[in-house]
mmCIF file as gemmi writes it, N, C-alpha and C atoms, coordinates in Angstrom:
data_model
loop_
_atom_site.group_PDB
_atom_site.id
_atom_site.type_symbol
_atom_site.label_atom_id
_atom_site.label_alt_id
_atom_site.label_comp_id
_atom_site.label_asym_id
_atom_site.label_entity_id
_atom_site.label_seq_id
_atom_site.pdbx_PDB_ins_code
_atom_site.Cartn_x
_atom_site.Cartn_y
_atom_site.Cartn_z
_atom_site.occupancy
_atom_site.B_iso_or_equiv
_atom_site.pdbx_formal_charge
_atom_site.auth_seq_id
_atom_site.auth_asym_id
_atom_site.pdbx_PDB_model_num
ATOM 1 N N . MET Axp A 1 ? 15.654 -27.918 -22.206 1 0 ? 1 A 1
ATOM 2 C CA . MET Axp A 1 ? 15.652 -28.777 -21.045 1 0 ? 1 A 1
ATOM 3 C C . MET Axp A 1 ? 15.621 -30.228 -21.521 1 0 ? 1 A 1
ATOM 4 N N . GLN Axp A 2 ? 16.517 -31.028 -21.032 1 0 ? 2 A 1
ATOM 5 C CA . GLN Axp A 2 ? 16.56 -32.434 -21.409 1 0 ? 2 A 1
ATOM 6 C C . GLN Axp A 2 ? 15.534 -33.208 -20.58 1 0 ? 2 A 1
ATOM 7 N N . HIS Axp A 3 ? 14.691 -33.968 -21.252 1 0 ? 3 A 1
ATOM 8 C CA . HIS Axp A 3 ? 13.625 -34.686 -20.577 1 0 ? 3 A 1
ATOM 9 C C . HIS Axp A 3 ? 14.11 -35.906 -19.798 1 0 ? 3 A 1
ATOM 10 N N . THR Axp A 4 ? 15.265 -36.401 -20.103 1 0 ? 4 A 1
ATOM 11 C CA . THR Axp A 4 ? 15.724 -37.65 -19.48 1 0 ? 4 A 1
ATOM 12 C C . THR Axp A 4 ? 16.433 -37.444 -18.143 1 0 ? 4 A 1
ATOM 13 N N . ILE Axp A 5 ? 16.856 -36.22 -17.831 1 0 ? 5 A 1
ATOM 14 C CA . ILE Axp A 5 ? 17.64 -36.024 -16.607 1 0 ? 5 A 1
ATOM 15 C C . ILE Axp A 5 ? 16.888 -35.286 -15.509 1 0 ? 5 A 1
ATOM 16 N N . HIS Axp A 6 ? 15.73 -34.723 -15.793 1 0 ? 6 A 1
ATOM 17 C CA . HIS Axp A 6 ? 14.993 -33.944 -14.8 1 0 ? 6 A 1
ATOM 18 C C . HIS Axp A 6 ? 13.855 -34.748 -14.197 1 0 ? 6 A 1
ATOM 19 N N . PRO Axp A 7 ? 13.573 -34.557 -12.908 1 0 ? 7 A 1
ATOM 20 C CA . PRO Axp A 7 ? 12.446 -35.269 -12.285 1 0 ? 7 A 1
ATOM 21 C C . PRO Axp A 7 ? 11.114 -34.729 -12.808 1 0 ? 7 A 1
ATOM 22 N N . THR Axp A 8 ? 10.076 -35.504 -12.636 1 0 ? 8 A 1
ATOM 23 C CA . THR Axp A 8 ? 8.75 -35.118 -13.09 1 0 ? 8 A 1
ATOM 24 C C . THR Axp A 8 ? 8.202 -34.016 -12.19 1 0 ? 8 A 1
ATOM 25 N N . TYR Axp A 9 ? 7.738 -32.956 -12.817 1 0 ? 9 A 1
ATOM 26 C CA . TYR Axp A 9 ? 7.169 -31.804 -12.12 1 0 ? 9 A 1
ATOM 27 C C . TYR Axp A 9 ? 5.665 -31.886 -12.271 1 0 ? 9 A 1
ATOM 28 N N . ARG Axp A 10 ? 4.956 -32.118 -11.164 1 0 ? 10 A 1
ATOM 29 C CA . ARG Axp A 10 ? 3.524 -32.385 -11.25 1 0 ? 10 A 1
ATOM 30 C C . ARG Axp A 10 ? 2.802 -31.824 -10.029 1 0 ? 10 A 1
ATOM 31 N N . PRO Axp A 11 ? 1.477 -31.783 -10.065 1 0 ? 11 A 1
ATOM 32 C CA . PRO Axp A 11 ? 0.718 -31.309 -8.901 1 0 ? 11 A 1
ATOM 33 C C . PRO Axp A 11 ? 0.854 -32.276 -7.722 1 0 ? 11 A 1
ATOM 34 N N . VAL Axp A 12 ? 1.057 -31.706 -6.532 1 0 ? 12 A 1
ATOM 35 C CA . VAL Axp A 12 ? 1.207 -32.48 -5.301 1 0 ? 12 A 1
ATOM 36 C C . VAL Axp A 12 ? 0.468 -31.729 -4.198 1 0 ? 12 A 1
ATOM 37 N N . VAL Axp A 13 ? -0.175 -32.465 -3.299 1 0 ? 13 A 1
ATOM 38 C CA . VAL Axp A 13 ? -0.841 -31.869 -2.146 1 0 ? 13 A 1
ATOM 39 C C . VAL Axp A 13 ? 0.094 -31.967 -0.951 1 0 ? 13 A 1
ATOM 40 N N . PHE Axp A 14 ? 0.341 -30.833 -0.306 1 0 ? 14 A 1
ATOM 41 C CA . PHE Axp A 14 ? 1.1 -30.803 0.938 1 0 ? 14 A 1
ATOM 42 C C . PHE Axp A 14 ? 0.103 -30.63 2.068 1 0 ? 14 A 1
ATOM 43 N N . ARG Axp A 15 ? 0.201 -31.508 3.08 1 0 ? 15 A 1
ATOM 44 C CA . ARG Axp A 15 ? -0.776 -31.514 4.161 1 0 ? 15 A 1
ATOM 45 C C . ARG Axp A 15 ? -0.072 -31.341 5.499 1 0 ? 15 A 1
ATOM 46 N N . ASP Axp A 16 ? -0.538 -30.341 6.257 1 0 ? 16 A 1
ATOM 47 C CA . ASP Axp A 16 ? -0.045 -30.092 7.61 1 0 ? 16 A 1
ATOM 48 C C . ASP Axp A 16 ? -1.089 -30.649 8.558 1 0 ? 16 A 1
ATOM 49 N N . ARG Axp A 17 ? -0.822 -31.807 9.125 1 0 ? 17 A 1
ATOM 50 C CA . ARG Axp A 17 ? -1.804 -32.463 9.991 1 0 ? 17 A 1
ATOM 51 C C . ARG Axp A 17 ? -1.999 -31.725 11.308 1 0 ? 17 A 1
ATOM 52 N N . ALA Axp A 18 ? -0.988 -31.023 11.793 1 0 ? 18 A 1
ATOM 53 C CA . ALA Axp A 18 ? -1.108 -30.317 13.066 1 0 ? 18 A 1
ATOM 54 C C . ALA Axp A 18 ? -2.14 -29.193 12.973 1 0 ? 18 A 1
ATOM 55 N N . ALA Axp A 19 ? -2.202 -28.526 11.815 1 0 ? 19 A 1
ATOM 56 C CA . ALA Axp A 19 ? -3.126 -27.405 11.653 1 0 ? 19 A 1
ATOM 57 C C . ALA Axp A 19 ? -4.352 -27.792 10.824 1 0 ? 19 A 1
ATOM 58 N N . ASP Axp A 20 ? -4.428 -29.042 10.39 1 0 ? 20 A 1
ATOM 59 C CA . ASP Axp A 20 ? -5.514 -29.502 9.539 1 0 ? 20 A 1
ATOM 60 C C . ASP Axp A 20 ? -5.652 -28.593 8.326 1 0 ? 20 A 1
ATOM 61 N N . HIS Axp A 21 ? -4.521 -28.393 7.638 1 0 ? 21 A 1
ATOM 62 C CA . HIS Axp A 21 ? -4.453 -27.491 6.493 1 0 ? 21 A 1
ATOM 63 C C . HIS Axp A 21 ? -3.739 -28.216 5.359 1 0 ? 21 A 1
ATOM 64 N N . ALA Axp A 22 ? -4.236 -28.058 4.144 1 0 ? 22 A 1
ATOM 65 C CA . ALA Axp A 22 ? -3.6 -28.67 2.977 1 0 ? 22 A 1
ATOM 66 C C . ALA Axp A 22 ? -3.656 -27.693 1.82 1 0 ? 22 A 1
ATOM 67 N N . PHE Axp A 23 ? -2.663 -27.771 0.936 1 0 ? 23 A 1
ATOM 68 C CA . PHE Axp A 23 ? -2.668 -26.924 -0.246 1 0 ? 23 A 1
ATOM 69 C C . PHE Axp A 23 ? -2.083 -27.689 -1.422 1 0 ? 23 A 1
ATOM 70 N N . LEU Axp A 24 ? -2.584 -27.366 -2.587 1 0 ? 24 A 1
ATOM 71 C CA . LEU Axp A 24 ? -2.171 -28.011 -3.829 1 0 ? 24 A 1
ATOM 72 C C . LEU Axp A 24 ? -1.194 -27.101 -4.544 1 0 ? 24 A 1
ATOM 73 N N . THR Axp A 25 ? -0.049 -27.647 -4.911 1 0 ? 25 A 1
ATOM 74 C CA . THR Axp A 25 ? 0.96 -26.899 -5.649 1 0 ? 25 A 1
ATOM 75 C C . THR Axp A 25 ? 1.689 -27.87 -6.561 1 0 ? 25 A 1
ATOM 76 N N . ARG Axp A 26 ? 2.614 -27.368 -7.334 1 0 ? 26 A 1
ATOM 77 C CA . ARG Axp A 26 ? 3.407 -28.23 -8.207 1 0 ? 26 A 1
ATOM 78 C C . ARG Axp A 26 ? 4.76 -28.465 -7.568 1 0 ? 26 A 1
ATOM 79 N N . SER Axp A 27 ? 5.25 -29.716 -7.673 1 0 ? 27 A 1
ATOM 80 C CA . SER Axp A 27 ? 6.502 -30.075 -7.036 1 0 ? 27 A 1
ATOM 81 C C . SER Axp A 27 ? 7.082 -31.312 -7.716 1 0 ? 27 A 1
ATOM 82 N N . THR Axp A 28 ? 8.337 -31.584 -7.42 1 0 ? 28 A 1
ATOM 83 C CA . THR Axp A 28 ? 8.983 -32.806 -7.896 1 0 ? 28 A 1
ATOM 84 C C . THR Axp A 28 ? 8.967 -33.903 -6.839 1 0 ? 28 A 1
ATOM 85 N N . MET Axp A 29 ? 8.409 -33.623 -5.664 1 0 ? 29 A 1
ATOM 86 C CA . MET Axp A 29 ? 8.352 -34.625 -4.589 1 0 ? 29 A 1
ATOM 87 C C . MET Axp A 29 ? 7.425 -35.766 -4.987 1 0 ? 29 A 1
ATOM 88 N N . THR Axp A 30 ? 7.739 -36.945 -4.477 1 0 ? 30 A 1
ATOM 89 C CA . THR Axp A 30 ? 6.908 -38.115 -4.749 1 0 ? 30 A 1
ATOM 90 C C . THR Axp A 30 ? 6.406 -38.697 -3.435 1 0 ? 30 A 1
ATOM 91 N N . SER Axp A 31 ? 5.306 -39.44 -3.538 1 0 ? 31 A 1
ATOM 92 C CA . SER Axp A 31 ? 4.745 -40.071 -2.362 1 0 ? 31 A 1
ATOM 93 C C . SER Axp A 31 ? 3.903 -41.256 -2.801 1 0 ? 31 A 1
ATOM 94 N N . GLU Axp A 32 ? 3.882 -42.273 -1.967 1 0 ? 32 A 1
ATOM 95 C CA . GLU Axp A 32 ? 3.037 -43.442 -2.231 1 0 ? 32 A 1
ATOM 96 C C . GLU Axp A 32 ? 1.585 -43.163 -1.856 1 0 ? 32 A 1
ATOM 97 N N . LYS Axp A 33 ? 1.381 -42.245 -0.897 1 0 ? 33 A 1
ATOM 98 C CA . LYS Axp A 33 ? 0.025 -41.919 -0.443 1 0 ? 33 A 1
ATOM 99 C C . LYS Axp A 33 ? -0.633 -40.962 -1.424 1 0 ? 33 A 1
ATOM 100 N N . THR Axp A 34 ? -1.945 -41.091 -1.574 1 0 ? 34 A 1
ATOM 101 C CA . THR Axp A 34 ? -2.704 -40.192 -2.439 1 0 ? 34 A 1
ATOM 102 C C . THR Axp A 34 ? -3.915 -39.667 -1.691 1 0 ? 34 A 1
ATOM 103 N N . VAL Axp A 35 ? -4.492 -38.6 -2.219 1 0 ? 35 A 1
ATOM 104 C CA . VAL Axp A 35 ? -5.673 -37.996 -1.627 1 0 ? 35 A 1
ATOM 105 C C . VAL Axp A 35 ? -6.545 -37.46 -2.771 1 0 ? 35 A 1
ATOM 106 N N . VAL Axp A 36 ? -7.855 -37.521 -2.564 1 0 ? 36 A 1
ATOM 107 C CA . VAL Axp A 36 ? -8.776 -36.943 -3.533 1 0 ? 36 A 1
ATOM 108 C C . VAL Axp A 36 ? -8.946 -35.48 -3.147 1 0 ? 36 A 1
ATOM 109 N N . TRP Axp A 37 ? -8.585 -34.59 -4.062 1 0 ? 37 A 1
ATOM 110 C CA . TRP Axp A 37 ? -8.622 -33.157 -3.797 1 0 ? 37 A 1
ATOM 111 C C . TRP Axp A 37 ? -10.015 -32.601 -4.056 1 0 ? 37 A 1
ATOM 112 N N . GLU Axp A 38 ? -10.23 -31.332 -3.76 1 0 ? 38 A 1
ATOM 113 C CA . GLU Axp A 38 ? -11.519 -30.675 -3.887 1 0 ? 38 A 1
ATOM 114 C C . GLU Axp A 38 ? -12.07 -30.699 -5.311 1 0 ? 38 A 1
ATOM 115 N N . ASP Axp A 39 ? -11.179 -30.767 -6.304 1 0 ? 39 A 1
ATOM 116 C CA . ASP Axp A 39 ? -11.626 -30.78 -7.699 1 0 ? 39 A 1
ATOM 117 C C . ASP Axp A 39 ? -12.002 -32.171 -8.181 1 0 ? 39 A 1
ATOM 118 N N . GLY Axp A 40 ? -11.89 -33.181 -7.304 1 0 ? 40 A 1
ATOM 119 C CA . GLY Axp A 40 ? -12.262 -34.548 -7.656 1 0 ? 40 A 1
ATOM 120 C C . GLY Axp A 40 ? -11.123 -35.384 -8.199 1 0 ? 40 A 1
ATOM 121 N N . ASN Axp A 41 ? -9.975 -34.794 -8.455 1 0 ? 41 A 1
ATOM 122 C CA . ASN Axp A 41 ? -8.809 -35.525 -8.958 1 0 ? 41 A 1
ATOM 123 C C . ASN Axp A 41 ? -8.003 -36.094 -7.799 1 0 ? 41 A 1
ATOM 124 N N . THR Axp A 42 ? -7.257 -37.155 -8.072 1 0 ? 42 A 1
ATOM 125 C CA . THR Axp A 42 ? -6.4 -37.798 -7.078 1 0 ? 42 A 1
ATOM 126 C C . THR Axp A 42 ? -4.969 -37.325 -7.278 1 0 ? 42 A 1
ATOM 127 N N . TYR Axp A 43 ? -4.355 -36.867 -6.193 1 0 ? 43 A 1
ATOM 128 C CA . TYR Axp A 43 ? -2.987 -36.36 -6.238 1 0 ? 43 A 1
ATOM 129 C C . TYR Axp A 43 ? -2.163 -37.046 -5.156 1 0 ? 43 A 1
ATOM 130 N N . PRO Axp A 44 ? -0.83 -37.131 -5.361 1 0 ? 44 A 1
ATOM 131 C CA . PRO Axp A 44 ? 0.031 -37.617 -4.28 1 0 ? 44 A 1
ATOM 132 C C . PRO Axp A 44 ? 0.019 -36.609 -3.137 1 0 ? 44 A 1
ATOM 133 N N . VAL Axp A 45 ? 0.087 -37.097 -1.922 1 0 ? 45 A 1
ATOM 134 C CA . VAL Axp A 45 ? 0.065 -36.216 -0.75 1 0 ? 45 A 1
ATOM 135 C C . VAL Axp A 45 ? 1.341 -36.4 0.054 1 0 ? 45 A 1
ATOM 136 N N . VAL Axp A 46 ? 1.914 -35.274 0.479 1 0 ? 46 A 1
ATOM 137 C CA . VAL Axp A 46 ? 3.124 -35.265 1.3 1 0 ? 46 A 1
ATOM 138 C C . VAL Axp A 46 ? 2.759 -34.615 2.621 1 0 ? 46 A 1
ATOM 139 N N . ASP Axp A 47 ? 2.941 -35.337 3.727 1 0 ? 47 A 1
ATOM 140 C CA . ASP Axp A 47 ? 2.657 -34.795 5.051 1 0 ? 47 A 1
ATOM 141 C C . ASP Axp A 47 ? 3.875 -34.024 5.546 1 0 ? 47 A 1
ATOM 142 N N . VAL Axp A 48 ? 3.631 -32.795 6.005 1 0 ? 48 A 1
ATOM 143 C CA . VAL Axp A 48 ? 4.702 -31.958 6.531 1 0 ? 48 A 1
ATOM 144 C C . VAL Axp A 48 ? 4.432 -31.701 8.011 1 0 ? 48 A 1
ATOM 145 N N . GLU Axp A 49 ? 5.491 -31.456 8.757 1 0 ? 49 A 1
ATOM 146 C CA . GLU Axp A 49 ? 5.349 -31.241 10.195 1 0 ? 49 A 1
ATOM 147 C C . GLU Axp A 49 ? 4.91 -29.823 10.522 1 0 ? 49 A 1
ATOM 148 N N . ILE Axp A 50 ? 5.283 -28.877 9.681 1 0 ? 50 A 1
ATOM 149 C CA . ILE Axp A 50 ? 4.957 -27.49 9.973 1 0 ? 50 A 1
ATOM 150 C C . ILE Axp A 50 ? 4.779 -26.739 8.655 1 0 ? 50 A 1
ATOM 151 N N . SER Axp A 51 ? 3.822 -25.836 8.642 1 0 ? 51 A 1
ATOM 152 C CA . SER Axp A 51 ? 3.578 -24.994 7.465 1 0 ? 51 A 1
ATOM 153 C C . SER Axp A 51 ? 3.227 -23.599 7.954 1 0 ? 51 A 1
ATOM 154 N N . SER Axp A 52 ? 2.865 -22.724 7.039 1 0 ? 52 A 1
ATOM 155 C CA . SER Axp A 52 ? 2.511 -21.365 7.435 1 0 ? 52 A 1
ATOM 156 C C . SER Axp A 52 ? 1.254 -21.34 8.296 1 0 ? 52 A 1
ATOM 157 N N . ALA Axp A 53 ? 0.448 -22.386 8.244 1 0 ? 53 A 1
ATOM 158 C CA . ALA Axp A 53 ? -0.769 -22.446 9.049 1 0 ? 53 A 1
ATOM 159 C C . ALA Axp A 53 ? -0.489 -22.802 10.505 1 0 ? 53 A 1
ATOM 160 N N . SER Axp A 54 ? 0.671 -23.413 10.785 1 0 ? 54 A 1
ATOM 161 C CA . SER Axp A 54 ? 0.962 -23.821 12.158 1 0 ? 54 A 1
ATOM 162 C C . SER Axp A 54 ? 2.249 -23.215 12.722 1 0 ? 54 A 1
ATOM 163 N N . HIS Axp A 55 ? 3.039 -22.526 11.905 1 0 ? 55 A 1
ATOM 164 C CA . HIS Axp A 55 ? 4.299 -21.955 12.378 1 0 ? 55 A 1
ATOM 165 C C . HIS Axp A 55 ? 4.02 -20.729 13.25 1 0 ? 55 A 1
ATOM 166 N N . PRO Axp A 56 ? 4.652 -20.632 14.422 1 0 ? 56 A 1
ATOM 167 C CA . PRO Axp A 56 ? 4.384 -19.518 15.333 1 0 ? 56 A 1
ATOM 168 C C . PRO Axp A 56 ? 4.646 -18.14 14.721 1 0 ? 56 A 1
ATOM 169 N N . PHE Axp A 57 ? 5.588 -18.022 13.818 1 0 ? 57 A 1
ATOM 170 C CA . PHE Axp A 57 ? 5.879 -16.718 13.213 1 0 ? 57 A 1
ATOM 171 C C . PHE Axp A 57 ? 4.688 -16.215 12.408 1 0 ? 57 A 1
ATOM 172 N N . TYR Axp A 58 ? 4.037 -17.107 11.679 1 0 ? 58 A 1
ATOM 173 C CA . TYR Axp A 58 ? 2.919 -16.712 10.833 1 0 ? 58 A 1
ATOM 174 C C . TYR Axp A 58 ? 1.602 -16.632 11.591 1 0 ? 58 A 1
ATOM 175 N N . THR Axp A 59 ? 1.446 -17.417 12.646 1 0 ? 59 A 1
ATOM 176 C CA . THR Axp A 59 ? 0.185 -17.43 13.381 1 0 ? 59 A 1
ATOM 177 C C . THR Axp A 59 ? 0.146 -16.382 14.482 1 0 ? 59 A 1
ATOM 178 N N . GLY Axp A 60 ? 1.296 -15.845 14.873 1 0 ? 60 A 1
ATOM 179 C CA . GLY Axp A 60 ? 1.343 -14.847 15.944 1 0 ? 60 A 1
ATOM 180 C C . GLY Axp A 60 ? 1.35 -15.45 17.327 1 0 ? 60 A 1
ATOM 181 N N . ASN Axp A 61 ? 1.535 -16.748 17.443 1 0 ? 61 A 1
ATOM 182 C CA . ASN Axp A 61 ? 1.561 -17.428 18.73 1 0 ? 61 A 1
ATOM 183 C C . ASN Axp A 61 ? 2.988 -17.719 19.179 1 0 ? 61 A 1
ATOM 184 N N . ALA Axp A 62 ? 3.884 -16.797 18.913 1 0 ? 62 A 1
ATOM 185 C CA . ALA Axp A 62 ? 5.287 -17.008 19.269 1 0 ? 62 A 1
ATOM 186 C C . ALA Axp A 62 ? 5.454 -16.985 20.778 1 0 ? 62 A 1
ATOM 187 N N . ARG Axp A 63 ? 6.333 -17.838 21.276 1 0 ? 63 A 1
ATOM 188 C CA . ARG Axp A 63 ? 6.624 -17.869 22.698 1 0 ? 63 A 1
ATOM 189 C C . ARG Axp A 63 ? 7.575 -16.728 23.033 1 0 ? 63 A 1
ATOM 190 N N . VAL Axp A 64 ? 7.323 -16.08 24.131 1 0 ? 64 A 1
ATOM 191 C CA . VAL Axp A 64 ? 8.208 -15.027 24.613 1 0 ? 64 A 1
ATOM 192 C C . VAL Axp A 64 ? 9.138 -15.658 25.633 1 0 ? 64 A 1
ATOM 193 N N . LEU Axp A 65 ? 10.423 -15.549 25.389 1 0 ? 65 A 1
ATOM 194 C CA . LEU Axp A 65 ? 11.396 -16.126 26.303 1 0 ? 65 A 1
ATOM 195 C C . LEU Axp A 65 ? 11.633 -15.175 27.462 1 0 ? 65 A 1
ATOM 196 N N . ASP Axp A 66 ? 11.705 -15.726 28.639 1 0 ? 66 A 1
ATOM 197 C CA . ASP Axp A 66 ? 11.946 -14.946 29.842 1 0 ? 66 A 1
ATOM 198 C C . ASP Axp A 66 ? 13.449 -14.851 30.048 1 0 ? 66 A 1
ATOM 199 N N . THR Axp A 67 ? 14.075 -13.881 29.382 1 0 ? 67 A 1
ATOM 200 C CA . THR Axp A 67 ? 15.533 -13.772 29.475 1 0 ? 67 A 1
ATOM 201 C C . THR Axp A 67 ? 15.972 -13.295 30.846 1 0 ? 67 A 1
ATOM 202 N N . ALA Axp A 68 ? 15.167 -12.453 31.486 1 0 ? 68 A 1
ATOM 203 C CA . ALA Axp A 68 ? 15.546 -11.994 32.823 1 0 ? 68 A 1
ATOM 204 C C . ALA Axp A 68 ? 15.555 -13.167 33.791 1 0 ? 68 A 1
ATOM 205 N N . GLY Axp A 69 ? 14.592 -14.054 33.685 1 0 ? 69 A 1
ATOM 206 C CA . GLY Axp A 69 ? 14.556 -15.229 34.551 1 0 ? 69 A 1
ATOM 207 C C . GLY Axp A 69 ? 15.732 -16.149 34.314 1 0 ? 69 A 1
ATOM 208 N N . ARG Axp A 70 ? 16.17 -16.243 33.084 1 0 ? 70 A 1
ATOM 209 C CA . ARG Axp A 70 ? 17.322 -17.087 32.77 1 0 ? 70 A 1
ATOM 210 C C . ARG Axp A 70 ? 18.589 -16.535 33.401 1 0 ? 70 A 1
ATOM 211 N N . VAL Axp A 71 ? 18.757 -15.218 33.337 1 0 ? 71 A 1
ATOM 212 C CA . VAL Axp A 71 ? 19.939 -14.601 33.923 1 0 ? 71 A 1
ATOM 213 C C . VAL Axp A 71 ? 19.939 -14.805 35.437 1 0 ? 71 A 1
ATOM 214 N N . GLU Axp A 72 ? 18.784 -14.595 36.073 1 0 ? 72 A 1
ATOM 215 C CA . GLU Axp A 72 ? 18.696 -14.782 37.521 1 0 ? 72 A 1
ATOM 216 C C . GLU Axp A 72 ? 18.97 -16.232 37.915 1 0 ? 72 A 1
ATOM 217 N N . ARG Axp A 73 ? 18.468 -17.168 37.157 1 0 ? 73 A 1
ATOM 218 C CA . ARG Axp A 73 ? 18.707 -18.582 37.445 1 0 ? 73 A 1
ATOM 219 C C . ARG Axp A 73 ? 20.185 -18.911 37.284 1 0 ? 73 A 1
ATOM 220 N N . PHE Axp A 74 ? 20.843 -18.337 36.266 1 0 ? 74 A 1
ATOM 221 C CA . PHE Axp A 74 ? 22.273 -18.547 36.062 1 0 ? 74 A 1
ATOM 222 C C . PHE Axp A 74 ? 23.064 -17.987 37.237 1 0 ? 74 A 1
ATOM 223 N N . GLU Axp A 75 ? 22.703 -16.783 37.69 1 0 ? 75 A 1
ATOM 224 C CA . GLU Axp A 75 ? 23.422 -16.178 38.808 1 0 ? 75 A 1
ATOM 225 C C . GLU Axp A 75 ? 23.206 -16.93 40.107 1 0 ? 75 A 1
ATOM 226 N N . ARG Axp A 76 ? 22.004 -17.479 40.304 1 0 ? 76 A 1
ATOM 227 C CA . ARG Axp A 76 ? 21.758 -18.294 41.496 1 0 ? 76 A 1
ATOM 228 C C . ARG Axp A 76 ? 22.592 -19.565 41.461 1 0 ? 76 A 1
ATOM 229 N N . ARG Axp A 77 ? 22.696 -20.159 40.292 1 0 ? 77 A 1
ATOM 230 C CA . ARG Axp A 77 ? 23.408 -21.425 40.171 1 0 ? 77 A 1
ATOM 231 C C . ARG Axp A 77 ? 24.914 -21.245 40.277 1 0 ? 77 A 1
ATOM 232 N N . TYR Axp A 78 ? 25.457 -20.237 39.595 1 0 ? 78 A 1
ATOM 233 C CA . TYR Axp A 78 ? 26.899 -20.081 39.519 1 0 ? 78 A 1
ATOM 234 C C . TYR Axp A 78 ? 27.418 -18.862 40.259 1 0 ? 78 A 1
ATOM 235 N N . GLY Axp A 79 ? 26.558 -18.056 40.815 1 0 ? 79 A 1
ATOM 236 C CA . GLY Axp A 79 ? 26.988 -16.848 41.529 1 0 ? 79 A 1
ATOM 237 C C . GLY Axp A 79 ? 27.204 -15.699 40.577 1 0 ? 79 A 1
ATOM 238 N N . THR Axp A 80 ? 27.251 -14.512 41.155 1 0 ? 80 A 1
ATOM 239 C CA . THR Axp A 80 ? 27.41 -13.319 40.319 1 0 ? 80 A 1
ATOM 240 C C . THR Axp A 80 ? 28.828 -13.173 39.796 1 0 ? 80 A 1
ATOM 241 N N . GLY Axp A 81 ? 29.783 -13.808 40.409 1 0 ? 81 A 1
ATOM 242 C CA . GLY Axp A 81 ? 31.173 -13.713 39.958 1 0 ? 81 A 1
ATOM 243 C C . GLY Axp A 81 ? 31.455 -14.542 38.723 1 0 ? 81 A 1
ATOM 244 N N . ALA Axp A 82 ? 30.523 -15.37 38.307 1 0 ? 82 A 1
ATOM 245 C CA . ALA Axp A 82 ? 30.75 -16.229 37.143 1 0 ? 82 A 1
ATOM 246 C C . ALA Axp A 82 ? 30.701 -15.438 35.845 1 0 ? 82 A 1
ATOM 247 N N . ARG Axp A 83 ? 30.008 -14.298 35.878 1 0 ? 83 A 1
ATOM 248 C CA . ARG Axp A 83 ? 29.93 -13.465 34.666 1 0 ? 83 A 1
ATOM 249 C C . ARG Axp A 83 ? 31.182 -12.644 34.524 1 0 ? 83 A 1
ATOM 250 N N . ARG Axp A 84 ? 31.625 -12.47 33.287 1 0 ? 84 A 1
ATOM 251 C CA . ARG Axp A 84 ? 32.784 -11.623 33.024 1 0 ? 84 A 1
ATOM 252 C C . ARG Axp A 84 ? 32.295 -10.273 32.506 1 0 ? 84 A 1
ATOM 253 N N . SER Axp A 85 ? 32.94 -9.228 32.954 1 0 ? 85 A 1
ATOM 254 C CA . SER Axp A 85 ? 32.537 -7.878 32.539 1 0 ? 85 A 1
ATOM 255 C C . SER Axp A 85 ? 33.27 -7.475 31.3 1 0 ? 85 A 1
């Protein structure tokens, strides 16, 4: 591996503010912000919008879509003849 062409691979904290969850991993991402981690060391922190702690698939809080209601609303708006068989 050539040292001059690859980005620096180092510990980085990823923080999901929506779920108040953070985890330390290794990454090539950079950030100007830093945070003092549980081990007392300072690491760069990257804020993410969604992680496994807040994603509906992993938390089990998935929304159930009312497909029957959508079909009825479509038929009310455009009539039953708008659908093709």
